[in-house]
Every structure is written in structure tokens, then in C-alpha cells.
Tab-separated table of C-alpha atoms and ligand atoms in Angstrom:
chain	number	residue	atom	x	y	z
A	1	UNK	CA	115.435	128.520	60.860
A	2	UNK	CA	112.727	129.944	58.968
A	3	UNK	CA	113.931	132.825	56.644
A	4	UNK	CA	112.898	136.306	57.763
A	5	UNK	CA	111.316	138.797	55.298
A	6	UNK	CA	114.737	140.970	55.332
A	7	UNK	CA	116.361	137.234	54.443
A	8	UNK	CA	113.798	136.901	51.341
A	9	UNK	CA	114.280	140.673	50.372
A	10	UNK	CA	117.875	140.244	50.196
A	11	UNK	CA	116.934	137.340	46.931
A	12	UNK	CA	114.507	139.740	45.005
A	13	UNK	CA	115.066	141.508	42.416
A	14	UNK	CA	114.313	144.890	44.444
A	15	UNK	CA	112.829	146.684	41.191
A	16	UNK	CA	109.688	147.789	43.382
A	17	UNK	CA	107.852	146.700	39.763
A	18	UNK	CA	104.611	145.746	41.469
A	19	UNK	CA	104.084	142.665	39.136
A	20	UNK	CA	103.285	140.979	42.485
A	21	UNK	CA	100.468	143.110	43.648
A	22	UNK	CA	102.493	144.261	46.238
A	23	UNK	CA	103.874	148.433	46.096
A	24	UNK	CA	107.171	147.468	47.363
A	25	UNK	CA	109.586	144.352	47.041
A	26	UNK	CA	110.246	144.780	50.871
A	27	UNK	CA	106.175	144.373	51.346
A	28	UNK	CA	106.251	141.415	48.866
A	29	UNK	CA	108.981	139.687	51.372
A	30	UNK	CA	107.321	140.704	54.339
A	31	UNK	CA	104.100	138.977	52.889
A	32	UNK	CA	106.085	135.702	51.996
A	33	UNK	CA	107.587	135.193	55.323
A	34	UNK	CA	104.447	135.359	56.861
A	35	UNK	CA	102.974	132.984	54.161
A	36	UNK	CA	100.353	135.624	52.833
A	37	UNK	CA	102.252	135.482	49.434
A	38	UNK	CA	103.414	132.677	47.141
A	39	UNK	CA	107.297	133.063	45.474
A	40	UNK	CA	105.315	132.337	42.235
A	41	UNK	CA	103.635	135.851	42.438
A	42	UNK	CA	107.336	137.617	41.298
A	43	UNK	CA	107.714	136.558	37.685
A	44	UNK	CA	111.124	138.122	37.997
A	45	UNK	CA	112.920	136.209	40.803
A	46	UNK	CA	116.008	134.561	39.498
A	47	UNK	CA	116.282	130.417	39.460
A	48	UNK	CA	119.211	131.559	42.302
A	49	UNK	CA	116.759	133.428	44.431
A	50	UNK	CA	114.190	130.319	43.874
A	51	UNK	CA	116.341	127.336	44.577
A	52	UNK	CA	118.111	129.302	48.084
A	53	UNK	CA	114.447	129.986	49.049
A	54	UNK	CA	112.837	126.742	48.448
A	55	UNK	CA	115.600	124.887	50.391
A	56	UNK	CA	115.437	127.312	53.293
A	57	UNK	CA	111.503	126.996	53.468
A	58	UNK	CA	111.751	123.446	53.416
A	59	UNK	CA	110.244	121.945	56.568
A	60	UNK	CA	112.732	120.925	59.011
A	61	UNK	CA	111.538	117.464	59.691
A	62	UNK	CA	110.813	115.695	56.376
A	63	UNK	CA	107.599	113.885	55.548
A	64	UNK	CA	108.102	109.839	54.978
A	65	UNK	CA	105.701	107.883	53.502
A	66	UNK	CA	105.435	104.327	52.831
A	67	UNK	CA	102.855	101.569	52.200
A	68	UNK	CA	100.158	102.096	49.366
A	69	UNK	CA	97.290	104.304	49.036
A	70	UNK	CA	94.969	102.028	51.541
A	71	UNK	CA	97.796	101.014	54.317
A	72	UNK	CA	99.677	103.795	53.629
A	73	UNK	CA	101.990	104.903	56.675
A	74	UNK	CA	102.897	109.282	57.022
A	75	UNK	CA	105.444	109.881	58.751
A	76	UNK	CA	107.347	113.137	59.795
A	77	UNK	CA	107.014	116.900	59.178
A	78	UNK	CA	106.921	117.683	62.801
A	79	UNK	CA	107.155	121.558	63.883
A	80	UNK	CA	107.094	121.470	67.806
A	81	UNK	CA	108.729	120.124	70.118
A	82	UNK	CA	105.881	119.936	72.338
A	83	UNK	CA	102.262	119.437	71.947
A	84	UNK	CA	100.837	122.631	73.338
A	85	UNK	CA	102.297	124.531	71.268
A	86	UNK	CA	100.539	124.063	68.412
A	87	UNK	CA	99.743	119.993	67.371
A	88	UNK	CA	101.770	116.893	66.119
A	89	UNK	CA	100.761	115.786	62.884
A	90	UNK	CA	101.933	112.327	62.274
A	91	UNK	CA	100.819	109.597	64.572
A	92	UNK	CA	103.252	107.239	66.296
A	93	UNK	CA	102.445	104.267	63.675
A	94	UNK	CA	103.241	101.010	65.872
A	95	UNK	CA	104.167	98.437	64.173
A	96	UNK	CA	104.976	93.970	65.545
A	97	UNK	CA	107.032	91.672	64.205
A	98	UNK	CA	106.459	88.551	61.903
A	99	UNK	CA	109.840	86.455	62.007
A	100	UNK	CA	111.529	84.694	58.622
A	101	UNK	CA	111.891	81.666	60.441
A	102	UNK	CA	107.632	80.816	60.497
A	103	UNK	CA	106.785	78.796	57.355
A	104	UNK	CA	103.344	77.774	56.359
A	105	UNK	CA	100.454	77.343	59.294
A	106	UNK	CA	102.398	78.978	61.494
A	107	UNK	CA	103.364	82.336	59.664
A	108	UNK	CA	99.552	82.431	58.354
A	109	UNK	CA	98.699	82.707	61.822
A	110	UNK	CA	101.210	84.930	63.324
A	111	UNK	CA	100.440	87.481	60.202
A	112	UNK	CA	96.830	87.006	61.612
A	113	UNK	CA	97.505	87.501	64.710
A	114	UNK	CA	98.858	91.009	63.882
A	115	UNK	CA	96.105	91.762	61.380
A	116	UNK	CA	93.544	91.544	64.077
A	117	UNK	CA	94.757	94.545	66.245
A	118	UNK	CA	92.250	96.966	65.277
A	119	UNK	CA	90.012	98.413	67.362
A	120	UNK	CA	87.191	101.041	67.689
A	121	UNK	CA	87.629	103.879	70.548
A	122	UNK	CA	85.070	106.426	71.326
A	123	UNK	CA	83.943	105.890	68.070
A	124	UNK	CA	87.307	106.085	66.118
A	125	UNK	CA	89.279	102.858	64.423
A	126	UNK	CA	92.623	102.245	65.680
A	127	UNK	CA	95.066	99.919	65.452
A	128	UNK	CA	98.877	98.757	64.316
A	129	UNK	CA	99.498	99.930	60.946
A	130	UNK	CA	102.179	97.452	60.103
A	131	UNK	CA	104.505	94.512	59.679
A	132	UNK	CA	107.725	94.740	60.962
A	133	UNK	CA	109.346	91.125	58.727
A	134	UNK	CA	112.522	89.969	60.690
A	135	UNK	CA	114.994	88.399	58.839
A	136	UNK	CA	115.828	85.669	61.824
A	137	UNK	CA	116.582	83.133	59.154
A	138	UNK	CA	119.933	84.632	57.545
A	139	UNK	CA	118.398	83.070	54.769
A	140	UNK	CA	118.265	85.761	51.144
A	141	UNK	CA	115.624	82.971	50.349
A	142	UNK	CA	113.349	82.490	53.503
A	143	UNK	CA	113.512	86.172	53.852
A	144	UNK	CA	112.237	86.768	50.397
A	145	UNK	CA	109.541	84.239	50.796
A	146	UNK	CA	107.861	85.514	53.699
A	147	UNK	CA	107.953	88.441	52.509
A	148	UNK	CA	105.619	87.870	49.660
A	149	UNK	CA	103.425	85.953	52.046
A	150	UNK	CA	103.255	88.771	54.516
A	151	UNK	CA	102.038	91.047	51.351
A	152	UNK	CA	99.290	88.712	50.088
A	153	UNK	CA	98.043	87.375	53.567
A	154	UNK	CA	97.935	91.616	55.314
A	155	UNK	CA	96.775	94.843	53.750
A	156	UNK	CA	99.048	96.154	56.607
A	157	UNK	CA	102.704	98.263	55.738
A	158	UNK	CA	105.646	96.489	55.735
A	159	UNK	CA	108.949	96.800	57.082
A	160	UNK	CA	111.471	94.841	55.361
A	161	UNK	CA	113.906	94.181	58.766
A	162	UNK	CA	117.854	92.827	57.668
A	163	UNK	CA	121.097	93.753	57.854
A	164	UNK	CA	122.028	91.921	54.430
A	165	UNK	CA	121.731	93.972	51.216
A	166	UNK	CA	121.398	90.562	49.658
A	167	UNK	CA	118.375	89.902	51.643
A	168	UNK	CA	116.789	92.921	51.081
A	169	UNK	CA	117.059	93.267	47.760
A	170	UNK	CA	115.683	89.572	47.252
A	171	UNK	CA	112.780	90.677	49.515
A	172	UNK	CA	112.470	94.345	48.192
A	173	UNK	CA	112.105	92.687	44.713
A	174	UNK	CA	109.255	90.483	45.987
A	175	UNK	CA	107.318	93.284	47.857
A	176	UNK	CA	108.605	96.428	46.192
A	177	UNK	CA	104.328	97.347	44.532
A	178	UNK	CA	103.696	97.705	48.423
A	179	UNK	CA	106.894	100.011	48.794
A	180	UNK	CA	107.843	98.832	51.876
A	181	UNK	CA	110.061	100.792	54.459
A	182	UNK	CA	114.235	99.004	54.195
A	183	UNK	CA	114.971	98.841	57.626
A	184	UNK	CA	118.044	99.408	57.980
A	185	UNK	CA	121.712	100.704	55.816
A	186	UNK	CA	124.187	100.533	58.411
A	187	UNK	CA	127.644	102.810	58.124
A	188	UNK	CA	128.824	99.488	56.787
A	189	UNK	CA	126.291	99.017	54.454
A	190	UNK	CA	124.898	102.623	53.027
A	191	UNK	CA	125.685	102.198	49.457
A	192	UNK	CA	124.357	99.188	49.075
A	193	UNK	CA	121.274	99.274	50.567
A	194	UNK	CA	120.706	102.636	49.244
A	195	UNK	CA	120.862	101.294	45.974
A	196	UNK	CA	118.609	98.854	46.954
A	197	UNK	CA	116.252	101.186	47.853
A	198	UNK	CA	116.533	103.862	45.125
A	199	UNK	CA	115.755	100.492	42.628
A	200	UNK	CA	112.802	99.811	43.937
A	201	UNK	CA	111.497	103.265	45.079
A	202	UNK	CA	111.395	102.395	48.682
A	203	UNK	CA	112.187	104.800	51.746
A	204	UNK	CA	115.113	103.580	54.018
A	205	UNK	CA	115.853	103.504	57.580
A	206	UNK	CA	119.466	105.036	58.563
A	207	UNK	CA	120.682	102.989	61.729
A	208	UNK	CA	124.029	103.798	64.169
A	209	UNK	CA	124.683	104.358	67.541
A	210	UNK	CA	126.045	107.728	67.608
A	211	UNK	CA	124.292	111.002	66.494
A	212	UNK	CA	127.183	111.840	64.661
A	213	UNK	CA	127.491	108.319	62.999
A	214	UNK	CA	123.517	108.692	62.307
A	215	UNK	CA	124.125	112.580	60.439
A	216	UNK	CA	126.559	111.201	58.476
A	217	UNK	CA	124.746	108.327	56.973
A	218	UNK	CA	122.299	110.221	56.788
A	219	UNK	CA	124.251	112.338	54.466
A	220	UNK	CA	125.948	109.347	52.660
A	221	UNK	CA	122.449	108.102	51.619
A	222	UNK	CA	121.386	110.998	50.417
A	223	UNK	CA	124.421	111.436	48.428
A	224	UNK	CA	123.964	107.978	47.110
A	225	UNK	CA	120.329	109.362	45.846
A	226	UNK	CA	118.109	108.489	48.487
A	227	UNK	CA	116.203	111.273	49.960
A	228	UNK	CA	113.754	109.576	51.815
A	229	UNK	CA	114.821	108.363	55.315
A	230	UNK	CA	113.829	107.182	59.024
A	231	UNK	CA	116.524	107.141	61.823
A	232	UNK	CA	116.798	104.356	64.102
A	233	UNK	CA	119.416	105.502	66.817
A	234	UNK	CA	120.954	102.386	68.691
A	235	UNK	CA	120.779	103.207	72.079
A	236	UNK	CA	121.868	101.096	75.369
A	237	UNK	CA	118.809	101.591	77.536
A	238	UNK	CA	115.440	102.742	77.178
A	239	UNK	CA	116.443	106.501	79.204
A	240	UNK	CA	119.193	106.946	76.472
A	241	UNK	CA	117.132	105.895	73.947
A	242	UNK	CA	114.119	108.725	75.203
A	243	UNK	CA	117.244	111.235	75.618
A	244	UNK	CA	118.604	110.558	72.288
A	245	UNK	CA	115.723	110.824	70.657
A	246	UNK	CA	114.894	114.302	72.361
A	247	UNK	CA	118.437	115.623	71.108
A	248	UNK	CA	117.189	114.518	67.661
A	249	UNK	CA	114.169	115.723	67.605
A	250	UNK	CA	115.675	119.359	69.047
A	251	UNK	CA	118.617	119.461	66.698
A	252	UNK	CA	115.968	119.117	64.103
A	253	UNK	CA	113.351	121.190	65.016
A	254	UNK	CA	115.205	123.910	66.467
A	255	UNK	CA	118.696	123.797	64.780
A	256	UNK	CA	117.062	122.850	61.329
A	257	UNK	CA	120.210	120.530	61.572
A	258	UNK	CA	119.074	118.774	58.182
A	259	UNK	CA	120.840	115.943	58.469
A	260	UNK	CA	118.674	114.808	61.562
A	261	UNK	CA	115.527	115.868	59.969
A	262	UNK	CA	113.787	112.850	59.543
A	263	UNK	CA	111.449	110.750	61.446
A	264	UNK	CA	112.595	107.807	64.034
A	265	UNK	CA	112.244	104.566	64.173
A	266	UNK	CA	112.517	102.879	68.139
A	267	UNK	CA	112.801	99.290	68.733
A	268	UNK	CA	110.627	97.874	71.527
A	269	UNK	CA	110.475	94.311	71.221
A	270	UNK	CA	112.608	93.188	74.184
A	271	UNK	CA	110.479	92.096	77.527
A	272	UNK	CA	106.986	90.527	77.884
A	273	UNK	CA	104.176	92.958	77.203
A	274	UNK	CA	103.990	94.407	80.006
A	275	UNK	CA	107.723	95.543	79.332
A	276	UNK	CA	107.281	96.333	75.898
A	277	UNK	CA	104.390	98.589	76.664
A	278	UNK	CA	105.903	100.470	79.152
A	279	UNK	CA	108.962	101.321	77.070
A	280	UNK	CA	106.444	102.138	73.923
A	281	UNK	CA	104.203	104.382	75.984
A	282	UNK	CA	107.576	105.961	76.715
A	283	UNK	CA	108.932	106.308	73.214
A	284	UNK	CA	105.366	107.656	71.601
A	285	UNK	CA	105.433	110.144	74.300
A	286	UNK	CA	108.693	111.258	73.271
A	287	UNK	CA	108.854	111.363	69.406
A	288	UNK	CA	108.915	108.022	67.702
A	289	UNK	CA	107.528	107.987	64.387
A	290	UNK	CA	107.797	104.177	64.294
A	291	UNK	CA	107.430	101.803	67.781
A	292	UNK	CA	108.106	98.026	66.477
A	293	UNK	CA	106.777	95.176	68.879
A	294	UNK	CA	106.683	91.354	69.359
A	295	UNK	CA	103.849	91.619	71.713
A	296	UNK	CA	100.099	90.481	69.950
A	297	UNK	CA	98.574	91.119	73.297
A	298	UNK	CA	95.407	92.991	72.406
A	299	UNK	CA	95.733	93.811	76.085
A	300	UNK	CA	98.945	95.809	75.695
A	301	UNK	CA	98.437	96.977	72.261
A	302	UNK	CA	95.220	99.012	72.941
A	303	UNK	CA	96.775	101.105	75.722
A	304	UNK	CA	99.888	101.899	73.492
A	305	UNK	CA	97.032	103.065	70.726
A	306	UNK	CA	95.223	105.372	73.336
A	307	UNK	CA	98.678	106.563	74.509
A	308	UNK	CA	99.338	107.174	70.291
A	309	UNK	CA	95.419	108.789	69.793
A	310	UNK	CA	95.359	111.076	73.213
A	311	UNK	CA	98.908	112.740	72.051
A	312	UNK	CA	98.227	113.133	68.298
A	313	UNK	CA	94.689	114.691	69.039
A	314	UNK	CA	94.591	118.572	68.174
A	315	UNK	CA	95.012	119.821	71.629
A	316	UNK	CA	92.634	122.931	70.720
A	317	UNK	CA	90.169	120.638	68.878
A	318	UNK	CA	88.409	118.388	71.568
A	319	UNK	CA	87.306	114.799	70.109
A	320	UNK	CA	83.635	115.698	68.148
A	321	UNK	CA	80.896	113.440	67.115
A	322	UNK	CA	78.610	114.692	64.403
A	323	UNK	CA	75.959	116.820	66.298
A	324	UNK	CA	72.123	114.947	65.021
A	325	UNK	CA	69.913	112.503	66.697
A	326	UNK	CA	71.340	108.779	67.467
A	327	UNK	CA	69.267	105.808	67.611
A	328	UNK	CA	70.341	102.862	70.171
A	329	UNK	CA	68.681	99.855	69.668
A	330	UNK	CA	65.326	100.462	66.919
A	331	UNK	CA	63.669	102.740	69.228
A	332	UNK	CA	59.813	104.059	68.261
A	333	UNK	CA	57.336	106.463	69.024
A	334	UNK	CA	57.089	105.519	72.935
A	335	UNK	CA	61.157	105.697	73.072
A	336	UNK	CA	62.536	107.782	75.584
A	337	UNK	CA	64.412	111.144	74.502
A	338	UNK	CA	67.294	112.441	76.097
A	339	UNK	CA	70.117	115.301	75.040
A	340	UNK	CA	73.981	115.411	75.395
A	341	UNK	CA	76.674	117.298	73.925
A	342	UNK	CA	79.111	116.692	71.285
A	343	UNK	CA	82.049	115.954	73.025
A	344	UNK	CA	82.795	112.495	71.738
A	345	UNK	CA	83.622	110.896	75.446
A	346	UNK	CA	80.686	112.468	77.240
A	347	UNK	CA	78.757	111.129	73.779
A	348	UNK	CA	80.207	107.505	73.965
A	349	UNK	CA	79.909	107.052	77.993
A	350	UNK	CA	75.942	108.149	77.612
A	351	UNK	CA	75.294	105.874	74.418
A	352	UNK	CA	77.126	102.856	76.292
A	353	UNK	CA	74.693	103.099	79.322
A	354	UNK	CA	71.495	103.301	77.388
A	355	UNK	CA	72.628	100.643	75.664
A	356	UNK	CA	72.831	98.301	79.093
A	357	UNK	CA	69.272	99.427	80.072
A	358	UNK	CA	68.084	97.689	76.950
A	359	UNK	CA	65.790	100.474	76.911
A	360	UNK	CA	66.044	101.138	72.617
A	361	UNK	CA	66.420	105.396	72.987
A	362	UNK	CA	66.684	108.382	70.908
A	363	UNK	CA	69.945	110.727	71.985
A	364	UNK	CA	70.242	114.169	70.488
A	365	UNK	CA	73.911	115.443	70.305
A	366	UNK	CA	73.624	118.934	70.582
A	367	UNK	CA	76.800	120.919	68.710
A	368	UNK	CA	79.076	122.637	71.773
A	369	UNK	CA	82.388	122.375	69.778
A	370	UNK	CA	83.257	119.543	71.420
A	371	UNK	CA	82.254	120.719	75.097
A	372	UNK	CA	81.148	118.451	77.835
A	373	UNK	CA	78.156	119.276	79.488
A	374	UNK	CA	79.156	121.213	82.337
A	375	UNK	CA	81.680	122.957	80.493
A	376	UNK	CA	79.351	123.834	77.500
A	377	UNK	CA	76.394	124.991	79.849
A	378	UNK	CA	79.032	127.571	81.583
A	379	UNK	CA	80.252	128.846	78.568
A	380	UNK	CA	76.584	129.255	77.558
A	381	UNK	CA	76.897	126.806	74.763
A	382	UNK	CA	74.216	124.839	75.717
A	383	UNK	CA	71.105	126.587	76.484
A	384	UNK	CA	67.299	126.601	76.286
A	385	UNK	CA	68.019	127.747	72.684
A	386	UNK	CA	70.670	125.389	71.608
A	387	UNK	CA	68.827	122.551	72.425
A	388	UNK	CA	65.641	123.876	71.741
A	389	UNK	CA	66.724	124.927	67.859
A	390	UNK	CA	68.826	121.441	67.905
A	391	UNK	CA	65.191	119.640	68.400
A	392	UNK	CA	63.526	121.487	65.418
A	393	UNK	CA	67.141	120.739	62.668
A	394	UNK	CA	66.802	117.323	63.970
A	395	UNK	CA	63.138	116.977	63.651
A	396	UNK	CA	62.656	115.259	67.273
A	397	UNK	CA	59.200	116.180	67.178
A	398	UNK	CA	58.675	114.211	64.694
A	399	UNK	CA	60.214	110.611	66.160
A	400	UNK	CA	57.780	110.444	68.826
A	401	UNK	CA	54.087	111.266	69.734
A	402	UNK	CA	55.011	112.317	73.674
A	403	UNK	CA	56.589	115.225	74.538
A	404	UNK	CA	58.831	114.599	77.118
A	405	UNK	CA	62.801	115.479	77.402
A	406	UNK	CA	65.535	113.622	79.447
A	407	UNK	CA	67.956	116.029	80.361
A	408	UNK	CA	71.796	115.634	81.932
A	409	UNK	CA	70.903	116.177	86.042
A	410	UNK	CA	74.238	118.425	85.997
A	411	UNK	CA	72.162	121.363	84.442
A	412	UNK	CA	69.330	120.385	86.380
A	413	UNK	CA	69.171	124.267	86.067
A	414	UNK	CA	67.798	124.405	82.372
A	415	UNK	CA	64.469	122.778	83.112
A	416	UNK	CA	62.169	125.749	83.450
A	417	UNK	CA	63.325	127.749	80.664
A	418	UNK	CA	64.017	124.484	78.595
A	419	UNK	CA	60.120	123.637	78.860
A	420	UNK	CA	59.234	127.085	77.970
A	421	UNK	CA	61.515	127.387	74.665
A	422	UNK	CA	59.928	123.950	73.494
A	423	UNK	CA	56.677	123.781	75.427
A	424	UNK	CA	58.062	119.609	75.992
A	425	UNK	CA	58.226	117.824	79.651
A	426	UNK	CA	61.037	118.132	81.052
A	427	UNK	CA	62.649	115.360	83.174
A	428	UNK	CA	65.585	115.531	85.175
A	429	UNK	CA	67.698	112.573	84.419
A	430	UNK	CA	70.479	111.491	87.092
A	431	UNK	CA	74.019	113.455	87.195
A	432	UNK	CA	75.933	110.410	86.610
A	433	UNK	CA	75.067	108.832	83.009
A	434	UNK	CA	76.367	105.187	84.783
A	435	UNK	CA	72.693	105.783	86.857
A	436	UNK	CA	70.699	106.143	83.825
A	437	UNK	CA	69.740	102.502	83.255
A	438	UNK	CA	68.320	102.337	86.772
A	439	UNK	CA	66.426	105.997	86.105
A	440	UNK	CA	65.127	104.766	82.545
A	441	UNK	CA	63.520	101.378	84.059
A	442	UNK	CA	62.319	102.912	87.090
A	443	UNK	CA	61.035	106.320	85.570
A	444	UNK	CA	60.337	105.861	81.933
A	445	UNK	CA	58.927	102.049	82.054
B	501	LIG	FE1	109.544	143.161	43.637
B	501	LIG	FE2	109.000	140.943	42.269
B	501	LIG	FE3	107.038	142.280	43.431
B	501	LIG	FE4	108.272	143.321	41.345
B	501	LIG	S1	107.048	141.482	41.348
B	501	LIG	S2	107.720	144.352	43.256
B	501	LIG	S3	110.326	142.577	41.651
B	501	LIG	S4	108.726	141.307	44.430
């Protein structure tokens, strides 16, 4: 639980010395627990005072981070336990398996395979953000070699994936400049893979079958030096599994049970891909900071990615593009000129038709704050002005030598006053954008 300001007054030195700025240490507290104030403001606070407030303003989900600086994987510092309520942070990073057992050709193309799930969504690049390497072998040796391969041949994360200490510090040792995520210390095995991982600066992932087993490994690791740490609770089924997770995620959140506050990493690999991405749809929805796959379906990969983009969007923030003027095709002075808003999928669904009437266009993206059109005309964001001053920032006038404006047939509405704000044409364009490639051949040619 967050400390209240009676909490933090309690730990000051309650001279009422106004070295702060503050008149009062009780206003000084009061500011701090509503983060107005930094501790550093009291030079007089004892080291006491400092270290009990630090570790009780510590967020109760820690942040994880591996991979380097351009594949680098965040994981963690979560505050709610449901979206609406404010945002989640760190998106579910998914993650498919390369196996120990692929040599030459056929690891080259498996690690290919993976690289090439990216992909570009209303405007946005997506895709897995790393290697899960299995250690199918057994083999200290094999396990170490692919590992180095998997660095050199993928600028995606890695997951280093044994149960062997010996294994992963032969791998660890190979890969350690891409600090890859040691996956996983087992009850059985927490010293020594925690050594492992505190030689070679890597975070670890904490695996058992029990939430108690799980806090107290948890603890072990850390008391073996480890701080940073990913839970992987074993779970029979797919509805314990979301369950167990929950639990975790409320004993953390709400509990500040520290020894649970960490992100999770969820197996999905079992199942064809239609299986696997039904379970990992599941598990993003319901708080895995890791979902590992076999699957290299692009097919079931790129839902999983929306599923991972729609919930880790800022619920109060709608999906923006920059508001200016785009150019489809190489359009010219004759080009047709037509308005939308910024909302990225209204933006994206517009620029896609044009693009099939093969009719090169100018589209001005008016700024609603991320509004669609309907919504953005009713909440008188998009008006005769808006556009009208949009067209002069823009410099629309200047693209073209006629004067005539395609606007969305929803706010049909807008033409009179439209033409007499900007003394332009105005033309109705059709409601639905999916008609505009019949409108622009038939009207504008
Ligand atoms: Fe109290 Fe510290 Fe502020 Fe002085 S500087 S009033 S001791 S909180």
C-alpha cells in the first residue's frame, strides 16, 4: 500500500524548520504522498526515515528489462488491475521458440522464420520481440552453440530456456552482451542459477507450481542477490493458468505482497496455431508479461499482436496520426482534395481506399484528438473553422490550382458554411470511405 501523508509524517523530523518550502512538516508529508514534493527537499530526514520510505514507495510490480538498447524487452511496473482504470504500461512481449536440436540450414531458417514477424498496423510496427532458445538437446554444448547463432543471425531478445545450470551458464557465457532473460531457477535449482545469472548480469525467471512455492523462490533468489525476476507459474490447464495469474497479479497489485511483484512469464506452445492463439489471446488479456509460442504462422501471430496493441493502448488517448496533408500516390495540381480526421483507423481505412482508385490524392488530417468523424463533428471538433484554418497551416491552397473540397458524406451538414469559411467547392463525398473509389472515377475523372 502506498504510504499515507500521516505514514510519511510519522519519519520526519517534525521541526516545522521550513527548509522544504513547506510551513509545516505535516504539509511537507501531505505534499509527498500526493507526489507534489520530492523526499530530497528535507535536508534533515534521517538515512532511517529515507531507506523505510523509499522501500514503501517502491512500485508494487517491479520493472524487468532485458535485451539491449535496440531489442530491448520492458517488462512490469503495472498499477491496475484493470485497464479502465487508468492504462497498462508494458506490452505483452510475445515471444516463439527456436529448438537446440536445429543445426546449420535448418536453425538459420527457423531463426528466420521468427525474425520475419513484424508487421505494420494502422500505421504502427508490430511484431514478436523475441527468441525463446529451447534446450531440447540436453546437450551444455548444443545449447551453447545455438545460442550464439541465435544472437548473430536475430537482433531479436533472447530467452535462454533450460532446466540445467550447466547449460545455462555455457549459454549465458556465449550470449551474456545481449543479456538475455534465464528462463528458469527451479526450487531445486535457485542457487545455482541465480548465480548464474548475477555473473553475467542477466534477469531470471522464477518457475513452480504453487504460489507459495513461487513467493518463496522468489525470496531465495533475491537472497542469493538477484533482484531482477519474471514468474512463470506451472499451471495444469489454461483456466488455472488465467486464474493463477489473476491471484498474482492481485496479491501484487493490491496486497503489495512483494514477493509476487514481478512480471509473468506463460507458456503457450502446446496445440496447432489455432490452439496456441486462443490460449495467448487469453493470457495477454489477463496479465502476461511474456506469451512464448512455437507457432510462425503470420496468420496467428498478427491477431495475438492486435489482441497485445488494442489492450496496451491508453484507453483515454485514442490511436493519432500526425494532423498535415498526406500524399497517396505523386498526386499534382489536378489531384483531388479530400479531409478526414485524425483518428488513426478512420485515417488508415480512407488512405487504403484512395489508394485502390489509383486516383494519386491529397488527404488533409484535420487534428480532433483522435476523434472519428462523426464523433469529432458532434463534439464540435471539426467545423467550418477547423478545417478551414487546417487548409491555410497546411498550405492546401497552394498544392493545387482548383478549388474544390471532398468532404466525409457523414457531415454532409458542413457544406454551406464550409464553402463560405474558405470560399472552395464543396463536394459531398459518399458516407462510406469503401465507396470512394467508385465516387472519385465517376465524379472527379
Ligand atoms: Fe519538516 Fe523537513 Fe520541511 Fe523542515 S525541511 S519543515 S524538517 S519536512
Amino acid at each position: 500500500m502506498a504510504l499515507t501523508g500521516l505514514d510519511i509524517f510519522k519519519l520526519l523530523p517534525k521541526t516545522n524548520c521550513k527548509k522544504c518550502g513547506m510551513p509545516t512538516c505535516l504539509a511537507f508529508a501531505m505534499a509527498l504522498a500526493q507526489k507534489r514534493a520530492k523526499l530530497e527537499d528535507c535536508p534533515d530526514v534521517s538515512e532511517e526515515a529515507k531507506g523505510k520510505l523509499a522501500a514503501a514507495s517502491a512500485p508494487p510490480m517491479r520493472k524487468i528489462v532485458f535485451g539491449t538498447q535496440e531489442n530491448q524487452v520492458q517488462l512490469g511496473q503495472e498499477t491496475v488491475m484493470f485497464r479502465h482504470e487508468e492504462k497498462f504500461y508494458n506490452p505483452t512481449a510475445l515471444t516463439v521458440t527456436v529448438s537446440d536440436k536445429l543445426t546449420g540450414e535448418d536453425l538459420t531458417k527457423r531463426i528466420k522464420a521468427v525474425n520475419a514477424l513484424q508487421f505494420e498496423r494502422i500505421g504502427i510496427k508490430i511484431g514478436v520481440k523475441a527468441i525463446a532458445l529451447i534446450n531440447d538437446s540436453g546437450s551444455s554444448d548444443s545449447f551453447a552453440q545455438a545460442a550464439a547463432t541465435v544472437k548473430d543471425a536475430s537482433n531479436l531478445a533472447l530467452i535462454l530456456v533450460t532446466d540445467s545450470p550447466d547449460a545455462m551458464a555455457a549459454a549465458a557465457a556465449k550470449t551474456k552482451e545481449s543479456v538475455p532473460l534465464l528462463a528458469s531457477a527451479t526450487p531445486d535449482t535457485a542457487e545455482e542459477m541465480a548465480k548464474v545469472a548475477k555473473e553475467n548480469g542477466c534477469p531470471i525467471v522464477a518457475k513452480a507450481d504453487s504460489l507459495d512455492a513461487l513467493a518463496g523462490l522468489t525470496e531465495k533468489i533475491k537472497a542469493a542477490g538477484v533482484e531482477d525476476i519474471v514468474l512463470n507459474i506451472e499451471s495444469p490447464d489454461l483456466q488455472s493458468q488465467l486464474l493463477n495469474l489473476s491471484k498474482m497479479r492481485a496479491l501484487a497489485l493490491k496486497k503489495v505482497f512483494r514477493p509476487l511483484g514481478y512480471p509473468t512469464v506463460s507458456f503457450a506452445t502446446d496445440g496447432d496455431a489455432d490452439t496456441q492463439l486462443a490460449s495467448a489471446v487469453s493470457l495477454i488479456c489477463k496479465y502476461a508479461g511474456i506469451v512464448v509460442l512455437d507457432t510462425v504462422e503470420p496468420y496467428a501471430i498478427l491477431p495475438m499482436l492486435t489482441a497485445v496493441m488494442n489492450i496496451y493502448t491508453d484507453p483515454q488517448k485514442p490511436v493519432q496520426v500526425e494532423p498535415k496533408v498526406y500524399r497517396i500516390g505523386e498526386p499534382n495540381e489536378n489531384s483531388p482534395v479530400m479531409f478526414t480526421t485524425n483518428f488513426s483507423l478512420t485515417y488508415y481505412t480512407l488512405e487504403s481506399d484512395v489508394e485502390s482508385s489509383r486516383i494519386p490524392s491529397y488527404i488533409l488530417v484535420v487534428d480532433t484528438e483522435g476523434t472519428s468523424v462523426l464523433t469529432a463533428y458532434s463534439g464540435d471538433k471539426l467545423n467550418e473553422k477547423t478545417v478551414a484554418d487546417a487548409m491555410t497551416k497546411y498550405g492546401v491552397a497552394d498544392l493545387v490550382k482548383h478549388r474544390k473540397l471532398i468532404i466525409p458524406g457523414y457531415v454532409a451538414v458542413m457544406s454551406g458554411k464550409l464553402e463560405e469559411a474558405t470560399n472552395w467547392e464543396i463536394m459531398v463525398g459518399p458516407r462510406e470511405c469503401s465507396m470512394l473509389p467508385k465516387f472519385l472515377q465517376e465524379v472527379w475523372n
